[in-house]
Amino acid sequence: MESIWSKTAKGVEHERLSGNISVEAAVIGGGMAGILTAFFLHQKNIKTIVLEASKIGGGQTKNTTAKITSQHNLIYDKLLKDFGEEKAKQYANANQEAIKKYAEIINQQSIDCSFEEMPAYLYSQSQQDVIKLEREAQAAKRLKIGAEFVTQTNLPFPVAGAVKFDSQAQFHPLLFLQAIAKDLTVFENTKAVDVDKNRIITENGTVTADYIIFATHYPFINVPGFYFARMHQERSYVLALKDAQKLDGMYLGVDGEGLSFRNYNDVLLLGGGGHRTGENSAGGKYKFLRSKAAELYPQSSEIHYWSAQDCMTLDDVPYIGQFSPSTPNWYVATGFRKWGMTSSMVSAMIISDAIAGIENPYADVFSPLRFTPSASVKNLAADIGQAVKGLIRQNFTLPKAKLDEIPQGHGGVVEHEGEKIGVYKDENEKTYFVSTRCSHLGCQVEWNPDEKSWDCPCHGSRFDYTGKLLSNPANKDLGR
Ligand SMILES: Cc1cc2nc3c(=O)[nH]c(=O)nc-3n(C[C@H](O)[C@H](O)[C@H](O)COP(=O)(O)OP(=O)(O)OC[C@H]3O[C@@H](n4cnc5c(N)ncnc54)[C@H](O)[C@@H]3O)c2cc1C
């Protein structure tokens, strides 16, 4: 289940932190957001280190589809309505500039990462979506993005309509990341377990820093910031297909199926099957994608498959900037809504400017300290609804299996003396027992048969079948 990026970019290893050090800026998290931020800080002559719990790029970044685009699903018409013209312009300009910055860095540093400029399309096969797509094209044009509504694409099926954005791009994310990390001080296998004012405590030493940047995908500190009350996670799945199709752009469906298409050299990446993390107990997401591949590209063959997840904010805009009102020297970059390539670049621009004392023209719209009740209310209501549904389901209606009913290679929840216990039986008749209480805030985790993992529906923490932590905000394994 390795992504095509992990398979084709091994990278160098960085040492682990040992002992206590002091620096100007410490970035926690070595994904696209953290490494780009450290790269910009380093360029500004600010003494910076990166602390990475595993390997750089080893979080969600290794499993992205790496479209570099300001086309973030249907967003601009909504931004104009919810945030007004000025902030919508900030969002559009920041992301358009992010694309240019990638091209600039790649040219200046001569990075060989299959960077290709190409258009991005949002399409639908349903006539009902045409009005939304037309409005999106108009909104994008109003914000000076090169956009148009079209009815012809080179997808292998007719579309009712599509919005085309010119001059977008795609690349190999890990080759890029490894190249820009080469002059940075990075400590791998160094997990931050706590942060106290300007001290980061890791398992093997502490770092004292004037500025601390949380680029951990989902912040693992609950208070202050309260990000757990402002984000949930959504997961989707990807197949890499040989002998499928060479497309003239990158595509995303806004209809029910939400399929994503892009090429990497002669391989086609087909994505989809999105769902809220922790709500896939029925499974079948890879099966769905495989049925689509067989229908659209019967001659193709699958060479890789993988999945990833991202943080969804209440008002659909990332949280980039000061972490909380009470922590002026802490910064955060999160809530990228599956558009983390440009959002990471925007984070790096805004946060490095703030630390260097430079006013950034895009900072306002992304500020984590913003208050946007009207834009947030729909998602807040949906999040509360999900949490209540989850609680009722977990406590009263969650289907519980009998231990001997769980087949080999499967997991499920059993009840023992009033306690719910997660069980997984491997192919060799070994049985693993874990607590079903998430180590983050105690929600009940749910079995995801597609990934053989225990996933939390509240905030999206994930654990493998032995209970080992896979994805935050949890920072510890499940109880066993
Ligand atoms: C299926 C899918 C497809 C996507 N495709 C696209 C796309 O085409 N274009 C696009 O723009 N975006 C896309 N995205 C979104 C994008 O992949 C993410 O937004 C982006 O990779 C997030 O980068 P990050 O640096 O914030 O997080 P990560 O890459 O997860 O990096 C965070 C790092 O922090 C480390 N960490 C966590 N906790 C600690 C700790 N306590 N101490 C030290 N280190 C820690 C982790 O190990 C990790 O390496 C996609 C998302 C999904 C789900």
XYZ file of C-alpha atoms and ligand atoms in Angstrom:
533
model
C 0.000 0.000 0.000
C 2.902 2.346 -0.690
C 2.144 5.345 -2.895
C 3.838 5.813 -6.252
C 5.778 8.708 -4.664
C 7.184 6.601 -1.800
C 8.134 3.849 -4.262
C 10.061 6.243 -6.483
C 11.825 8.546 -3.971
C 13.779 6.954 -1.175
C 15.592 10.077 0.143
C 18.336 10.391 2.726
C 17.980 9.694 6.441
C 18.325 12.449 9.019
C 19.604 11.870 12.535
C 17.429 11.848 15.617
C 17.600 14.683 18.187
C 19.585 13.812 21.262
C 20.118 16.336 24.047
C 18.920 19.892 24.530
C 19.299 22.692 21.986
C 18.224 26.326 21.469
C 17.219 27.863 18.135
C 15.325 30.850 16.785
C 12.541 28.825 15.128
C 11.462 25.200 15.549
C 9.062 23.611 13.086
C 7.218 20.541 14.393
C 6.315 18.290 11.451
C 8.296 17.566 8.301
C 5.513 17.365 5.716
C 5.067 19.783 2.807
C 3.910 22.591 5.143
C 6.721 22.173 7.677
C 9.589 21.739 5.228
C 8.492 24.655 3.026
C 8.148 26.896 6.097
C 11.606 25.886 7.326
C 12.996 26.461 3.803
C 11.636 30.042 3.719
C 12.828 30.768 7.286
C 16.290 29.462 6.363
C 16.284 31.740 3.282
C 15.459 34.640 5.624
C 18.526 33.751 7.745
C 16.456 32.660 10.737
C 18.124 29.747 12.532
C 15.551 26.959 12.175
C 15.259 23.250 12.870
C 12.568 20.709 11.938
C 11.409 17.960 14.314
C 9.778 15.053 12.467
C 8.183 12.108 14.294
C 9.009 9.656 11.497
C 10.559 10.568 8.127
C 10.166 13.810 6.180
C 7.178 13.550 3.864
C 6.135 10.416 5.751
C 2.727 11.803 6.824
C -0.078 12.667 4.405
C 2.348 14.291 1.945
C 3.621 10.925 0.708
C 0.036 9.923 -0.155
C -1.218 13.064 -1.883
C -2.057 13.288 -5.593
C 0.094 16.458 -5.746
C -1.942 18.722 -8.015
C -0.638 22.256 -7.501
C -3.723 24.333 -8.043
C -5.777 27.230 -6.780
C -8.859 25.293 -7.946
C -9.967 24.023 -4.560
C -13.210 22.281 -5.522
C -16.144 24.749 -5.609
C -14.841 27.595 -3.425
C -14.733 31.035 -5.064
C -18.460 31.652 -5.428
C -18.832 30.646 -1.762
C -15.894 32.824 -0.648
C -17.358 35.859 -2.394
C -20.658 35.294 -0.583
C -19.281 34.356 2.846
C -16.098 36.421 3.108
C -16.638 39.297 0.666
C -14.598 40.440 -2.313
C -11.435 41.549 -0.488
C -10.845 38.305 1.410
C -11.870 36.161 -1.567
C -9.207 38.031 -3.567
C -6.621 37.359 -0.855
C -7.434 33.628 -1.061
C -7.249 33.556 -4.868
C -4.062 35.649 -5.103
C -2.293 33.679 -2.355
C -2.942 30.382 -4.123
C -2.098 31.694 -7.598
C 1.159 33.056 -6.167
C 1.819 29.679 -4.529
C 1.809 27.998 -7.963
C 4.303 30.574 -9.268
C 6.522 30.086 -6.191
C 6.747 26.338 -6.868
C 7.867 27.063 -10.442
C 10.369 29.657 -9.206
C 11.961 27.391 -6.554
C 12.082 24.428 -8.941
C 13.799 26.583 -11.609
C 16.202 28.315 -9.250
C 17.276 25.079 -7.552
C 17.088 22.961 -10.747
C 14.903 20.385 -9.007
C 14.057 17.328 -11.093
C 10.537 16.531 -9.817
C 8.420 16.091 -12.980
C 6.917 19.565 -12.560
C 4.482 20.207 -15.422
C 2.252 23.182 -16.034
C -1.269 22.172 -17.070
C -4.894 23.204 -16.666
C -7.127 22.005 -13.832
C -10.775 21.103 -14.390
C -13.775 20.685 -12.121
C -16.387 18.680 -14.004
C -19.810 17.135 -13.578
C -21.797 14.641 -15.605
C -25.013 15.938 -14.085
C -26.986 18.737 -15.749
C -28.038 19.857 -12.259
C -24.467 20.927 -11.452
C -24.038 23.135 -14.522
C -25.315 26.270 -12.807
C -22.857 25.774 -9.912
C -19.964 25.289 -12.338
C -20.946 28.367 -14.358
C -21.124 30.440 -11.176
C -17.725 29.145 -10.071
C -16.185 30.105 -13.425
C -17.679 33.611 -13.130
C -16.482 34.012 -9.534
C -12.951 32.873 -10.420
C -12.850 35.271 -13.391
C -14.018 38.117 -11.164
C -11.053 37.328 -8.885
C -8.703 37.505 -11.915
C -8.021 33.771 -12.197
C -7.734 32.612 -15.835
C -10.927 30.534 -15.821
C -13.681 29.522 -18.238
C -16.752 27.290 -18.372
C -16.372 24.528 -21.006
C -18.404 21.554 -22.162
C -15.644 19.500 -23.819
C -12.868 17.643 -21.964
C -10.735 14.642 -22.855
C -12.131 12.498 -20.038
C -13.365 9.098 -21.267
C -17.041 10.121 -20.812
C -19.162 13.155 -21.752
C -19.558 15.909 -19.176
C -22.461 18.289 -18.638
C -19.959 21.064 -17.969
C -16.572 21.904 -16.489
C -14.628 24.858 -15.091
C -11.144 25.123 -16.543
C -8.343 27.011 -14.712
C -5.301 27.795 -16.886
C -1.649 27.577 -15.819
C -1.960 25.196 -12.890
C 0.624 22.424 -12.279
C 1.486 18.939 -11.015
C 4.699 17.321 -9.717
C 6.339 14.541 -7.724
C 5.927 15.837 -4.147
C 8.632 13.791 -2.416
C 11.386 14.538 -4.949
C 10.608 18.233 -4.465
C 10.481 17.936 -0.665
C 13.748 16.036 -0.396
C 15.513 18.563 -2.645
C 14.446 21.611 -0.623
C 15.256 19.857 2.682
C 18.888 19.223 1.793
C 20.295 22.379 3.437
C 17.943 22.323 6.444
C 18.589 20.957 9.937
C 16.072 18.150 10.270
C 15.752 15.654 13.107
C 13.821 12.554 12.087
C 12.313 9.928 14.405
C 11.923 12.784 16.879
C 8.384 13.135 18.134
C 7.325 16.220 20.079
C 5.371 14.884 23.036
C 4.534 18.218 24.643
C 5.092 21.946 24.261
C 5.387 24.240 27.254
C 5.675 27.945 26.387
C 8.905 28.101 24.335
C 10.086 24.535 25.130
C 9.354 21.511 23.005
C 9.724 18.238 24.834
C 10.675 15.262 22.675
C 11.334 11.674 23.675
C 15.084 12.291 23.596
C 15.762 15.934 24.435
C 14.222 19.389 24.480
C 14.288 22.311 22.074
C 14.013 25.895 23.274
C 12.819 28.202 20.487
C 11.769 31.835 20.126
C 9.151 30.724 17.575
C 7.364 27.385 17.350
C 5.458 26.290 14.241
C 2.936 23.455 14.460
C 2.956 21.824 11.009
C 1.836 18.414 12.256
C -1.138 18.124 9.885
C -3.570 18.207 12.849
C -2.262 20.045 15.960
C -1.730 17.578 18.815
C -2.099 20.269 21.520
C -5.797 20.565 22.412
C -5.715 23.696 24.601
C -5.219 26.507 23.695
C -6.277 26.609 20.043
C -9.220 24.178 20.391
C -8.596 22.843 16.873
C -10.396 19.621 17.836
C -13.626 21.636 17.967
C -12.947 23.272 14.609
C -11.922 20.417 12.289
C -12.767 16.869 11.284
C -10.906 14.675 8.761
C -11.902 13.115 5.461
C -10.213 10.191 3.809
C -9.972 9.135 0.155
C -8.375 6.425 -1.915
C -6.121 6.308 -4.991
C -5.202 3.725 -7.664
C -2.169 4.064 -9.958
C -3.026 2.581 -13.383
C -0.741 1.644 -16.266
C -2.009 1.698 -19.867
C -4.993 3.883 -18.943
C -4.965 7.352 -20.585
C -2.787 10.415 -21.129
C -4.924 13.397 -20.114
C -4.579 17.042 -21.136
C -5.160 18.291 -17.578
C -5.956 17.401 -13.964
C -9.602 16.653 -13.197
C -11.939 16.505 -10.195
C -15.620 15.557 -10.306
C -18.043 17.650 -8.266
C -20.826 15.109 -8.799
C -21.628 12.313 -6.351
C -18.686 10.075 -7.343
C -16.062 12.819 -6.868
C -13.456 11.060 -9.006
C -9.998 12.612 -9.381
C -7.682 12.104 -12.384
C -4.087 13.101 -13.076
C -1.129 11.542 -14.860
C 2.354 10.950 -13.498
C 4.485 10.164 -16.563
C 2.633 7.288 -18.279
C 0.658 6.337 -15.153
C -2.867 7.564 -14.401
C -3.807 8.285 -10.779
C -7.511 7.652 -10.218
C -8.828 8.875 -6.857
C -12.161 8.859 -5.056
C -14.262 7.041 -2.474
C -14.100 9.954 -0.026
C -15.740 9.675 3.398
C -15.449 11.149 6.876
C -12.611 9.331 8.653
C -14.025 6.746 11.045
C -17.132 6.116 8.952
C -16.132 3.298 6.633
C -17.100 0.191 8.549
C -18.740 -1.226 5.394
C -15.493 -0.817 3.400
C -15.439 -1.290 -0.378
C -13.672 1.964 -1.359
C -10.865 0.274 -3.328
C -13.477 -2.069 -4.817
C -15.436 0.959 -6.036
C -12.318 2.515 -7.619
C -11.377 -0.821 -9.217
C -14.854 -1.097 -10.742
C -14.467 2.449 -12.151
C -11.029 1.563 -13.567
C -12.468 -1.562 -15.206
C -15.386 0.420 -16.666
C -13.359 3.416 -17.951
C -10.034 1.757 -18.772
C -10.622 -1.990 -19.274
C -7.147 -2.374 -20.797
C -5.375 -0.830 -17.780
C -3.570 -2.604 -14.959
C -3.161 -1.479 -11.345
C 0.389 -0.970 -10.089
C -0.159 0.770 -6.718
C -2.976 1.692 -4.370
C -3.055 3.879 -1.258
C -5.144 6.325 0.747
C -4.772 9.545 2.712
C -6.794 12.005 4.721
C -6.971 15.715 5.351
C -8.412 18.213 7.828
C -11.632 20.048 6.992
C -12.274 23.422 8.656
C -15.626 24.890 9.645
C -15.625 27.670 7.034
C -13.638 25.789 4.337
C -10.548 28.052 4.659
C -7.284 26.703 6.181
C -6.011 27.913 9.545
C -2.621 29.547 8.880
C -0.973 31.994 11.298
C -0.903 32.653 15.035
C -1.871 29.478 16.920
C -4.094 31.134 19.541
C -4.628 34.582 21.122
C -2.585 33.589 24.191
C 0.457 32.250 22.273
C 1.904 35.087 20.154
C 5.051 33.094 19.260
C 3.301 29.867 18.244
C 2.135 29.440 14.634
C -0.012 26.798 12.955
C -0.605 25.503 9.419
C -3.569 23.144 9.147
C -7.033 22.533 7.655
C -5.972 22.185 4.020
C -9.168 20.426 2.820
C -7.208 18.156 0.442
C -5.474 21.161 -1.153
C -2.273 21.036 0.839
C 0.248 21.653 -1.941
C -0.707 25.286 -2.547
C -1.897 25.683 1.070
C 1.531 24.543 2.356
C 3.209 27.143 0.144
C 0.765 29.811 1.386
C 1.538 28.732 4.977
C 5.269 29.028 4.374
C 4.871 32.520 2.883
C 2.584 33.822 5.664
C 4.358 32.254 8.667
C 7.914 33.047 7.548
C 6.873 36.658 6.860
C 5.215 36.960 10.281
C 8.347 35.679 12.045
C 10.569 37.981 9.976
C 8.314 40.947 10.843
C 7.065 41.404 7.267
C 3.402 42.211 6.633
C 1.886 39.570 4.352
C -0.978 40.728 2.083
C -2.845 37.390 2.345
C -2.614 36.775 6.101
C -6.083 38.024 7.108
C -8.297 35.534 5.314
C -6.331 32.545 6.711
C -5.921 33.849 10.273
C -6.792 31.091 12.778
C -8.089 33.854 15.070
C -10.879 34.784 12.625
C -14.530 34.565 13.594
C -16.812 33.579 10.710
C -20.133 32.484 12.231
C -22.212 32.602 9.048
C -19.634 30.717 6.959
C -19.083 28.145 9.720
C -22.596 27.443 10.876
C -23.487 24.776 8.289
C -20.369 22.679 8.933
C -20.532 23.251 12.691
C -24.101 21.927 12.745
C -23.039 18.960 10.588
C -20.041 18.256 12.889
C -22.187 18.382 16.027
C -24.758 16.157 14.298
C -22.026 13.646 13.400
C -20.667 13.656 16.946
C -24.126 13.038 18.432
C -24.825 10.336 15.830
C -21.453 8.797 16.631
C -22.128 8.795 20.350
C -25.560 7.204 19.946
C -24.198 4.678 17.494
C -21.152 3.794 19.567
C -22.973 3.570 22.868
C -26.300 2.088 21.882
C -26.552 0.811 18.323
C -23.021 -0.123 17.199
C -23.335 -3.651 15.853
C -21.272 -5.925 18.049
C -19.912 -9.209 16.833
C -19.311 -12.423 18.751
C -15.603 -13.243 18.966
C -15.951 -16.516 17.052
C -18.018 -14.786 14.324
C -15.085 -12.551 13.254
C -13.378 -14.268 10.311
C -9.594 -14.344 9.803
C -8.230 -11.172 8.219
C -11.101 -9.113 9.683
C -11.757 -6.870 12.658
C -14.805 -5.953 14.721
C -16.048 -4.799 18.088
C -17.014 -7.340 20.743
C -18.471 -6.723 24.170
C -16.853 -8.239 27.230
C -18.199 -7.519 30.750
C -19.829 -4.307 29.509
C -16.595 -3.062 27.843
C -16.318 -2.692 24.075
C -13.131 -4.270 22.777
C -11.649 -4.038 19.285
C -10.597 -7.385 17.876
C -8.561 -8.222 14.792
C -7.796 -11.789 13.701
C -4.854 -12.057 11.342
C -4.437 -14.684 8.607
C -2.390 -16.927 10.961
C -5.073 -17.130 13.640
C -3.349 -14.607 15.880
C -5.869 -12.312 17.611
C -5.157 -8.701 18.613
C -7.243 -6.908 21.255
C -7.314 -3.111 21.592
C -9.301 -0.572 23.548
C -11.913 1.087 21.308
C -11.468 4.391 23.168
C -9.428 6.845 21.087
C -6.314 7.983 22.977
C -7.027 11.580 21.878
C -10.321 12.538 23.543
C -11.919 9.170 24.234
C -14.330 8.768 21.283
C -15.037 5.201 20.154
C -12.910 4.138 17.180
C -14.428 2.219 14.291
C -12.983 -0.591 12.137
C -11.964 0.385 8.580
C -11.779 -2.859 6.576
C -10.146 -1.154 3.562
C -7.071 -0.203 5.590
C -7.332 -2.751 8.440
C -7.185 0.148 10.870
C -9.116 1.582 13.815
C -10.293 5.095 12.840
C -11.850 7.751 15.051
C -14.977 9.473 13.657
C -14.610 12.504 15.951
C -11.266 13.981 14.879
C -9.802 11.393 12.510
C -7.008 9.799 14.576
C -6.066 6.371 13.196
C -4.388 3.268 14.615
C -3.261 0.017 13.028
C -4.815 -3.304 14.058
C -2.270 -3.676 16.870
C -3.298 -0.245 18.218
C -0.163 1.596 16.993
C -0.781 5.281 16.183
C -0.964 6.005 12.431
C -2.428 9.532 12.214
C -2.945 12.353 14.690
C -4.390 14.399 16.482
C -3.889 11.497 18.953
C -0.272 11.415 20.067
C -0.312 7.924 21.702
C -1.203 4.348 20.746
C -4.553 2.746 21.666
C -4.668 0.866 24.953
C -4.181 -2.867 24.418
C -6.361 11.398 -1.221
C -5.800 12.777 -1.110
C -5.320 13.412 -2.235
C -4.790 14.693 -2.138
N -4.372 15.308 -3.271
C -3.975 16.600 -3.216
C -3.638 17.292 -4.400
O -3.717 16.770 -5.495
N -3.232 18.584 -4.274
C -3.173 19.215 -3.069
O -2.858 20.406 -3.020
N -3.460 18.556 -1.926
C -3.860 17.275 -1.970
N -4.170 16.610 -0.831
C -3.901 17.251 0.478
C -2.416 17.173 0.848
O -1.906 15.894 0.583
C -2.236 17.498 2.323
O -2.961 18.643 2.649
C -0.775 17.764 2.652
O 0.019 16.678 2.248
C -0.623 18.016 4.140
O 0.718 18.334 4.380
P 1.161 18.629 5.876
O 2.578 19.002 5.828
O 0.200 19.575 6.502
O 0.923 17.240 6.637
P 1.797 15.922 6.663
O 2.372 15.606 5.347
O 0.952 14.875 7.306
O 2.994 16.314 7.603
C 2.877 16.406 9.001
C 4.104 15.760 9.601
O 4.107 15.997 10.997
C 4.652 14.875 11.622
N 4.212 14.893 13.023
C 2.950 14.717 13.491
N 2.930 14.817 14.837
C 4.211 15.086 15.206
C 4.828 15.295 16.471
N 4.130 15.233 17.611
N 6.170 15.537 16.508
C 6.912 15.582 15.356
N 6.345 15.378 14.130
C 5.021 15.141 14.064
C 4.122 13.700 10.838
O 4.928 12.543 11.007
C 4.137 14.252 9.424
O 5.289 13.880 8.707
C -4.725 15.348 -0.891
C -5.225 14.715 0.247
C -5.775 13.458 0.147
C -6.367 12.858 1.354
